[in-house]
PDB file of C-alpha atoms in Angstrom:
ATOM      1  CA  MET A   1      19.804 -19.760  23.622  1.00  0.00           C
ATOM      2  CA  LYS A   2      18.785 -20.031  19.962  1.00  0.00           C
ATOM      3  CA  GLU A   3      20.158 -17.502  17.506  1.00  0.00           C
ATOM      4  CA  TYR A   4      18.674 -16.343  14.225  1.00  0.00           C
ATOM      5  CA  SER A   5      20.022 -13.912  11.660  1.00  0.00           C
ATOM      6  CA  ARG A   6      18.823 -12.721   8.289  1.00  0.00           C
ATOM      7  CA  LEU A   7      20.065  -9.985   6.028  1.00  0.00           C
ATOM      8  CA  PHE A   8      17.445  -8.111   4.024  1.00  0.00           C
ATOM      9  CA  ASP A   9      17.866  -5.399   1.418  1.00  0.00           C
ATOM     10  CA  THR A  10      15.154  -2.766   1.345  1.00  0.00           C
ATOM     11  CA  ALA A  11      15.422  -2.720  -2.453  1.00  0.00           C
ATOM     12  CA  GLU A  12      13.999  -6.226  -2.543  1.00  0.00           C
ATOM     13  CA  SER A  13      12.164  -6.686   0.752  1.00  0.00           C
ATOM     14  CA  SER A  14       9.360  -4.626   2.233  1.00  0.00           C
ATOM     15  CA  ALA A  15       8.964  -3.719   5.890  1.00  0.00           C
ATOM     16  CA  GLU A  16       6.148  -6.286   5.991  1.00  0.00           C
ATOM     17  CA  ASP A  17       8.558  -9.029   4.791  1.00  0.00           C
ATOM     18  CA  ILE A  18      10.916  -8.193   7.666  1.00  0.00           C
ATOM     19  CA  ILE A  19       8.095  -7.999  10.231  1.00  0.00           C
ATOM     20  CA  THR A  20       6.753 -11.364   9.034  1.00  0.00           C
ATOM     21  CA  TYR A  21      10.209 -12.915   9.487  1.00  0.00           C
ATOM     22  CA  ILE A  22      10.561 -11.577  13.036  1.00  0.00           C
ATOM     23  CA  ILE A  23       7.078 -12.654  14.099  1.00  0.00           C
ATOM     24  CA  GLY A  24       7.748 -16.068  12.546  1.00  0.00           C
ATOM     25  CA  VAL A  25      10.874 -16.533  14.677  1.00  0.00           C
ATOM     26  CA  PHE A  26       9.009 -15.449  17.810  1.00  0.00           C
ATOM     27  CA  SER A  27       6.111 -17.812  17.061  1.00  0.00           C
ATOM     28  CA  GLU A  28       8.511 -20.680  16.394  1.00  0.00           C
ATOM     29  CA  ASN A  29       9.873 -20.135  19.893  1.00  0.00           C
ATOM     30  CA  SER A  30       6.530 -20.271  21.688  1.00  0.00           C
ATOM     31  CA  PHE A  31       5.922 -16.528  21.978  1.00  0.00           C
ATOM     32  CA  PRO A  32       2.362 -16.245  23.353  1.00  0.00           C
ATOM     33  CA  ALA A  33      -0.136 -15.823  20.520  1.00  0.00           C
ATOM     34  CA  GLU A  34      -2.227 -13.392  22.585  1.00  0.00           C
ATOM     35  CA  LYS A  35       0.738 -11.003  22.743  1.00  0.00           C
ATOM     36  CA  THR A  36       1.446 -11.103  19.009  1.00  0.00           C
ATOM     37  CA  ASN A  37      -0.297  -7.815  18.229  1.00  0.00           C
ATOM     38  CA  GLN A  38       1.609  -6.070  21.006  1.00  0.00           C
ATOM     39  CA  LEU A  39       4.819  -7.538  19.578  1.00  0.00           C
ATOM     40  CA  ARG A  40       3.808  -6.518  16.062  1.00  0.00           C
ATOM     41  CA  LEU A  41       3.183  -2.941  17.132  1.00  0.00           C
ATOM     42  CA  GLY A  42       6.637  -2.505  18.669  1.00  0.00           C
ATOM     43  CA  ILE A  43       8.435  -4.299  15.836  1.00  0.00           C
ATOM     44  CA  GLU A  44       6.445  -2.621  13.067  1.00  0.00           C
ATOM     45  CA  GLU A  45       7.197   0.888  14.264  1.00  0.00           C
ATOM     46  CA  ALA A  46      10.927   0.100  14.480  1.00  0.00           C
ATOM     47  CA  VAL A  47      11.193  -1.697  11.140  1.00  0.00           C
ATOM     48  CA  VAL A  48       9.093   0.814   9.207  1.00  0.00           C
ATOM     49  CA  ASN A  49      11.246   3.663  10.523  1.00  0.00           C
ATOM     50  CA  VAL A  50      14.394   1.959   9.239  1.00  0.00           C
ATOM     51  CA  CYS A  51      12.888   0.980   5.877  1.00  0.00           C
ATOM     52  CA  ASN A  52      11.398   4.427   5.266  1.00  0.00           C
ATOM     53  CA  TYR A  53      14.125   6.712   6.583  1.00  0.00           C
ATOM     54  CA  ALA A  54      17.523   5.016   7.088  1.00  0.00           C
ATOM     55  CA  TYR A  55      18.615   5.441   3.467  1.00  0.00           C
ATOM     56  CA  ILE A  56      16.424   8.373   2.462  1.00  0.00           C
ATOM     57  CA  HIS A  57      19.413  10.746   2.216  1.00  0.00           C
ATOM     58  CA  ASN A  58      21.493   8.386   0.032  1.00  0.00           C
ATOM     59  CA  PHE A  59      20.021   9.776  -3.199  1.00  0.00           C
ATOM     60  CA  PRO A  60      19.792   8.329  -5.819  1.00  0.00           C
ATOM     61  CA  VAL A  61      20.014   4.881  -4.150  1.00  0.00           C
ATOM     62  CA  THR A  62      17.646   5.182  -1.204  1.00  0.00           C
ATOM     63  CA  THR A  63      17.737   1.511  -0.218  1.00  0.00           C
ATOM     64  CA  GLY A  64      20.212  -0.636   1.692  1.00  0.00           C
ATOM     65  CA  PRO A  65      20.777  -3.555   4.026  1.00  0.00           C
ATOM     66  CA  VAL A  66      18.736  -4.277   7.140  1.00  0.00           C
ATOM     67  CA  GLU A  67      19.980  -7.145   9.266  1.00  0.00           C
ATOM     68  CA  ILE A  68      17.814  -8.817  11.875  1.00  0.00           C
ATOM     69  CA  ASN A  69      19.483 -10.746  14.680  1.00  0.00           C
ATOM     70  CA  ILE A  70      17.374 -12.534  17.259  1.00  0.00           C
ATOM     71  CA  LYS A  71      18.472 -14.477  20.334  1.00  0.00           C
ATOM     72  CA  THR A  72      15.961 -16.214  22.548  1.00  0.00           C
ATOM     73  CA  ASP A  73      15.543 -18.847  25.189  1.00  0.00           C
ATOM     74  CA  GLY A  74      11.783 -18.851  24.616  1.00  0.00           C
ATOM     75  CA  LYS A  75      11.216 -16.459  27.520  1.00  0.00           C
ATOM     76  CA  VAL A  76      13.254 -13.420  26.622  1.00  0.00           C
ATOM     77  CA  PHE A  77      13.591 -12.267  23.020  1.00  0.00           C
ATOM     78  CA  TYR A  78      16.543 -10.051  22.112  1.00  0.00           C
ATOM     79  CA  THR A  79      16.018  -8.478  18.705  1.00  0.00           C
ATOM     80  CA  GLU A  80      18.649  -6.359  16.996  1.00  0.00           C
ATOM     81  CA  ILE A  81      17.849  -4.304  13.907  1.00  0.00           C
ATOM     82  CA  ARG A  82      21.000  -3.159  12.101  1.00  0.00           C
ATOM     83  CA  ASP A  83      21.140  -0.746   9.202  1.00  0.00           C
ATOM     84  CA  GLU A  84      23.922   1.175   7.479  1.00  0.00           C
ATOM     85  CA  GLY A  85      21.962   4.351   6.917  1.00  0.00           C
ATOM     86  CA  ILE A  86      22.248   7.809   8.392  1.00  0.00           C
ATOM     87  CA  PRO A  87      23.028   7.746  12.145  1.00  0.00           C
ATOM     88  CA  TYR A  88      19.737   8.156  13.960  1.00  0.00           C
ATOM     89  CA  ASN A  89      19.022   7.546  17.609  1.00  0.00           C
ATOM     90  CA  PRO A  90      15.242   7.161  17.948  1.00  0.00           C
ATOM     91  CA  LEU A  91      15.541   7.259  21.733  1.00  0.00           C
ATOM     92  CA  LYS A  92      16.364  10.958  21.518  1.00  0.00           C
ATOM     93  CA  THR A  93      12.981  11.691  19.969  1.00  0.00           C
ATOM     94  CA  PRO A  94      10.907  13.458  22.618  1.00  0.00           C
ATOM     95  CA  ASN A  95       7.732  11.757  23.722  1.00  0.00           C
ATOM     96  CA  PRO A  96       4.546  13.269  22.302  1.00  0.00           C
ATOM     97  CA  ASP A  97       2.425  15.431  24.578  1.00  0.00           C
ATOM     98  CA  LEU A  98      -0.062  12.789  25.693  1.00  0.00           C
ATOM     99  CA  TRP A  99      -2.176  15.319  27.573  1.00  0.00           C
ATOM    100  CA  ALA A 100      -2.767  17.649  24.643  1.00  0.00           C
ATOM    101  CA  PRO A 101      -6.296  17.511  23.191  1.00  0.00           C
ATOM    102  CA  ALA A 102      -6.481  15.272  20.107  1.00  0.00           C
ATOM    103  CA  GLU A 103      -6.939  18.178  17.710  1.00  0.00           C
ATOM    104  CA  GLU A 104      -3.789  19.843  19.066  1.00  0.00           C
ATOM    105  CA  LYS A 105      -1.611  16.724  19.105  1.00  0.00           C
ATOM    106  CA  GLU A 106       1.486  16.573  16.926  1.00  0.00           C
ATOM    107  CA  ILE A 107       1.476  13.855  14.260  1.00  0.00           C
ATOM    108  CA  GLY A 108       5.139  12.904  14.843  1.00  0.00           C
ATOM    109  CA  GLY A 109       6.747  11.022  17.718  1.00  0.00           C
ATOM    110  CA  LEU A 110       3.945   8.517  18.310  1.00  0.00           C
ATOM    111  CA  GLY A 111       5.715   5.623  16.580  1.00  0.00           C
ATOM    112  CA  ILE A 112       8.863   5.861  18.690  1.00  0.00           C
ATOM    113  CA  TYR A 113       6.780   6.309  21.815  1.00  0.00           C
ATOM    114  CA  LEU A 114       4.862   3.103  21.044  1.00  0.00           C
ATOM    115  CA  ILE A 115       8.117   1.154  20.510  1.00  0.00           C
ATOM    116  CA  LYS A 116       9.213   2.227  23.996  1.00  0.00           C
ATOM    117  CA  GLN A 117       5.863   1.239  25.476  1.00  0.00           C
ATOM    118  CA  MET A 118       5.681  -2.150  23.782  1.00  0.00           C
ATOM    119  CA  THR A 119       9.188  -3.348  24.624  1.00  0.00           C
ATOM    120  CA  ASP A 120      10.733  -4.230  27.965  1.00  0.00           C
ATOM    121  CA  ASP A 121      14.058  -2.635  27.150  1.00  0.00           C
ATOM    122  CA  ILE A 122      15.438  -0.690  24.237  1.00  0.00           C
ATOM    123  CA  SER A 123      18.897   0.594  23.373  1.00  0.00           C
ATOM    124  CA  TYR A 124      20.676   2.228  20.464  1.00  0.00           C
ATOM    125  CA  GLU A 125      24.271   2.213  19.300  1.00  0.00           C
ATOM    126  CA  ASN A 126      26.162   3.531  16.282  1.00  0.00           C
ATOM    127  CA  ASP A 127      29.663   2.165  15.695  1.00  0.00           C
ATOM    128  CA  GLY A 128      30.525   4.554  12.874  1.00  0.00           C
ATOM    129  CA  LYS A 129      29.224   2.214  10.200  1.00  0.00           C
ATOM    130  CA  SER A 130      25.896   0.860  11.398  1.00  0.00           C
ATOM    131  CA  ASN A 131      22.920   1.777  13.545  1.00  0.00           C
ATOM    132  CA  TYR A 132      21.916  -0.905  16.023  1.00  0.00           C
ATOM    133  CA  LEU A 133      18.468  -0.753  17.593  1.00  0.00           C
ATOM    134  CA  ARG A 134      18.144  -3.455  20.226  1.00  0.00           C
ATOM    135  CA  LEU A 135      14.754  -4.438  21.611  1.00  0.00           C
ATOM    136  CA  THR A 136      14.196  -6.787  24.518  1.00  0.00           C
ATOM    137  CA  ILE A 137      10.752  -8.334  24.707  1.00  0.00           C
ATOM    138  CA  MET A 138       9.607 -10.738  27.399  1.00  0.00           C
ATOM    139  CA  ALA A 139       7.230 -13.543  26.473  1.00  0.00           C
TER     140      ALA A 139
ATOM    141  CA  MET B   1     -10.053  -2.363   4.798  1.00  0.00           C
ATOM    142  CA  VAL B   2     -12.366   0.679   5.039  1.00  0.00           C
ATOM    143  CA  LYS B   3     -15.921   1.144   3.806  1.00  0.00           C
ATOM    144  CA  PHE B   4     -17.738   4.441   3.780  1.00  0.00           C
ATOM    145  CA  SER B   5     -21.436   4.966   4.369  1.00  0.00           C
ATOM    146  CA  GLU B   6     -23.637   7.847   5.421  1.00  0.00           C
ATOM    147  CA  LYS B   7     -26.542   7.940   7.818  1.00  0.00           C
ATOM    148  CA  ASP B   8     -28.457  11.135   8.639  1.00  0.00           C
ATOM    149  CA  GLY B   9     -25.536  13.220   7.434  1.00  0.00           C
ATOM    150  CA  THR B  10     -22.963  11.330   9.510  1.00  0.00           C
ATOM    151  CA  LEU B  11     -20.006   9.810   7.691  1.00  0.00           C
ATOM    152  CA  ILE B  12     -19.424   6.267   8.970  1.00  0.00           C
ATOM    153  CA  CYS B  13     -16.031   4.723   8.250  1.00  0.00           C
ATOM    154  CA  THR B  14     -16.077   0.997   8.953  1.00  0.00           C
ATOM    155  CA  PHE B  15     -12.644  -0.578   9.246  1.00  0.00           C
ATOM    156  CA  GLU B  16     -11.671  -4.224   9.265  1.00  0.00           C
ATOM    157  CA  GLY B  17      -8.635  -6.427   9.744  1.00  0.00           C
ATOM    158  CA  LEU B  18      -5.093  -5.317  10.413  1.00  0.00           C
ATOM    159  CA  LEU B  19      -4.624  -1.561  10.105  1.00  0.00           C
ATOM    160  CA  ASN B  20      -0.853  -1.713   9.727  1.00  0.00           C
ATOM    161  CA  THR B  21       1.354   0.893   8.058  1.00  0.00           C
ATOM    162  CA  VAL B  22       0.796  -0.533   4.578  1.00  0.00           C
ATOM    163  CA  ALA B  23      -2.987  -0.611   4.972  1.00  0.00           C
ATOM    164  CA  CYS B  24      -3.061   2.936   6.369  1.00  0.00           C
ATOM    165  CA  ASN B  25      -0.923   4.266   3.520  1.00  0.00           C
ATOM    166  CA  GLU B  26      -3.280   2.655   1.023  1.00  0.00           C
ATOM    167  CA  MET B  27      -6.400   4.184   2.556  1.00  0.00           C
ATOM    168  CA  ASP B  28      -4.817   7.531   3.466  1.00  0.00           C
ATOM    169  CA  ALA B  29      -5.870   9.666   0.480  1.00  0.00           C
ATOM    170  CA  ASP B  30      -9.359   8.177   0.195  1.00  0.00           C
ATOM    171  CA  LEU B  31     -10.092   8.529   3.901  1.00  0.00           C
ATOM    172  CA  LYS B  32      -8.828  12.097   4.087  1.00  0.00           C
ATOM    173  CA  GLU B  33     -10.884  13.068   1.039  1.00  0.00           C
ATOM    174  CA  HIS B  34     -14.061  11.673   2.623  1.00  0.00           C
ATOM    175  CA  VAL B  35     -13.344  13.386   5.947  1.00  0.00           C
ATOM    176  CA  GLU B  36     -12.570  16.737   4.364  1.00  0.00           C
ATOM    177  CA  ASN B  37     -15.687  16.642   2.216  1.00  0.00           C
ATOM    178  CA  THR B  38     -18.174  15.840   4.951  1.00  0.00           C
ATOM    179  CA  THR B  39     -20.105  18.536   6.758  1.00  0.00           C
ATOM    180  CA  GLY B  40     -21.597  16.208   9.345  1.00  0.00           C
ATOM    181  CA  ASP B  41     -20.174  14.099  12.156  1.00  0.00           C
ATOM    182  CA  VAL B  42     -17.601  11.370  11.538  1.00  0.00           C
ATOM    183  CA  ILE B  43     -17.663   7.914  13.107  1.00  0.00           C
ATOM    184  CA  PHE B  44     -14.820   5.378  12.951  1.00  0.00           C
ATOM    185  CA  ASP B  45     -16.310   1.919  13.629  1.00  0.00           C
ATOM    186  CA  LEU B  46     -13.569  -0.494  14.743  1.00  0.00           C
ATOM    187  CA  ALA B  47     -15.777  -3.527  15.517  1.00  0.00           C
ATOM    188  CA  ASP B  48     -13.941  -5.669  12.972  1.00  0.00           C
ATOM    189  CA  THR B  49     -10.490  -4.199  13.511  1.00  0.00           C
ATOM    190  CA  ASP B  50      -7.907  -6.477  15.095  1.00  0.00           C
ATOM    191  CA  TYR B  51      -4.777  -4.318  15.069  1.00  0.00           C
ATOM    192  CA  ILE B  52      -3.743  -0.703  14.661  1.00  0.00           C
ATOM    193  CA  ALA B  53      -0.307   0.798  14.050  1.00  0.00           C
ATOM    194  CA  SER B  54       0.688   4.365  14.821  1.00  0.00           C
ATOM    195  CA  SER B  55      -0.207   5.225  11.207  1.00  0.00           C
ATOM    196  CA  PHE B  56      -3.846   4.717  12.124  1.00  0.00           C
ATOM    197  CA  LEU B  57      -3.499   6.923  15.196  1.00  0.00           C
ATOM    198  CA  ARG B  58      -2.158   9.632  12.879  1.00  0.00           C
ATOM    199  CA  LEU B  59      -5.289   9.276  10.728  1.00  0.00           C
ATOM    200  CA  CYS B  60      -7.367   9.725  13.880  1.00  0.00           C
ATOM    201  CA  ILE B  61      -5.415  12.870  14.817  1.00  0.00           C
ATOM    202  CA  PHE B  62      -5.861  14.172  11.269  1.00  0.00           C
ATOM    203  CA  THR B  63      -9.614  13.596  11.507  1.00  0.00           C
ATOM    204  CA  ALA B  64      -9.842  15.224  14.952  1.00  0.00           C
ATOM    205  CA  LYS B  65      -8.058  18.295  13.583  1.00  0.00           C
ATOM    206  CA  ALA B  66     -10.203  18.345  10.425  1.00  0.00           C
ATOM    207  CA  VAL B  67     -13.659  18.098  11.992  1.00  0.00           C
ATOM    208  CA  GLY B  68     -13.065  18.754  15.693  1.00  0.00           C
ATOM    209  CA  THR B  69     -13.401  16.281  18.541  1.00  0.00           C
ATOM    210  CA  GLU B  70     -17.045  17.172  19.141  1.00  0.00           C
ATOM    211  CA  ARG B  71     -17.940  15.797  15.718  1.00  0.00           C
ATOM    212  CA  PHE B  72     -15.604  12.804  15.738  1.00  0.00           C
ATOM    213  CA  ASN B  73     -16.388   9.520  17.492  1.00  0.00           C
ATOM    214  CA  ILE B  74     -14.576   6.204  17.550  1.00  0.00           C
ATOM    215  CA  ILE B  75     -16.789   3.259  18.481  1.00  0.00           C
ATOM    216  CA  ASN B  76     -16.684  -0.509  19.037  1.00  0.00           C
ATOM    217  CA  THR B  77     -13.035  -0.789  20.064  1.00  0.00           C
ATOM    218  CA  LYS B  78     -11.735  -4.100  21.328  1.00  0.00           C
ATOM    219  CA  LYS B  79      -9.810  -3.934  24.610  1.00  0.00           C
ATOM    220  CA  GLU B  80      -6.424  -4.452  23.002  1.00  0.00           C
ATOM    221  CA  ILE B  81      -7.070  -1.555  20.652  1.00  0.00           C
ATOM    222  CA  TYR B  82      -8.550   0.646  23.346  1.00  0.00           C
ATOM    223  CA  ASP B  83      -5.320   0.123  25.304  1.00  0.00           C
ATOM    224  CA  ILE B  84      -3.278   1.584  22.431  1.00  0.00           C
ATOM    225  CA  PHE B  85      -5.519   4.649  22.250  1.00  0.00           C
ATOM    226  CA  GLU B  86      -5.230   5.059  26.001  1.00  0.00           C
ATOM    227  CA  MET B  87      -1.452   4.670  25.915  1.00  0.00           C
ATOM    228  CA  SER B  88      -1.297   7.377  23.244  1.00  0.00           C
ATOM    229  CA  GLY B  89      -3.561   9.785  25.115  1.00  0.00           C
ATOM    230  CA  LEU B  90      -6.252   9.493  22.451  1.00  0.00           C
ATOM    231  CA  ASP B  91      -8.861   7.555  24.438  1.00  0.00           C
ATOM    232  CA  ASP B  92     -11.002  10.679  24.708  1.00  0.00           C
ATOM    233  CA  LEU B  93     -11.967  10.068  21.088  1.00  0.00           C
ATOM    234  CA  ILE B  94     -13.579   6.735  21.985  1.00  0.00           C
ATOM    235  CA  LYS B  95     -17.259   7.056  22.731  1.00  0.00           C
ATOM    236  CA  ASP B  96     -18.125   3.442  23.517  1.00  0.00           C
ATOM    237  CA  GLU B  97     -20.780   3.000  26.158  1.00  0.00           C
TER     238      GLU B  97
END
């Protein structure tokens, strides 16, 4: 099982920088190219949420660390996104009403819903200091 | 990223490339201004679009609310992109033959 870890700071790195790193690690470990957009969708929603909202209440410094830890055997990819922002469990966000007509749909909730759909398993933990969002994605 | 044209009163928005969060944020104001200022139908042409994030789905919901679903059509979706619309319950907006 190969292990990768990188610490980012949202003051210096954009969500796209973090997404590029994660996709790079997956690609390096033979993640199927045809599933890259599916991977990107799940990862992007998770990373953008952390970058945009984890530190938003820490005014005036609304940035902070985001650590990415990945373990993989080339078949299963365990990705952990750790931040030290406000405790937030995205799994408690209710799913959007998929059956509502488009013009009556709520704008919120879609991102979290797509993370759930695009990953094989997802879990959340807060240890009093950090949020840990753990995504399992099968190649 | 997005080009606007008009044909017989219909606003045609032609997208290309990766419509990730950054791209959608960049086009957000311009797209909404065009949609709000049109009195005709609106078409989103996704023939050259390879990826959409939830930010793009939100732009679609905004447009559906602004002009109504009867006047809003999404066309030329690749299968991978159609699947995301379907997963999100927005496939009714796609009017591909």
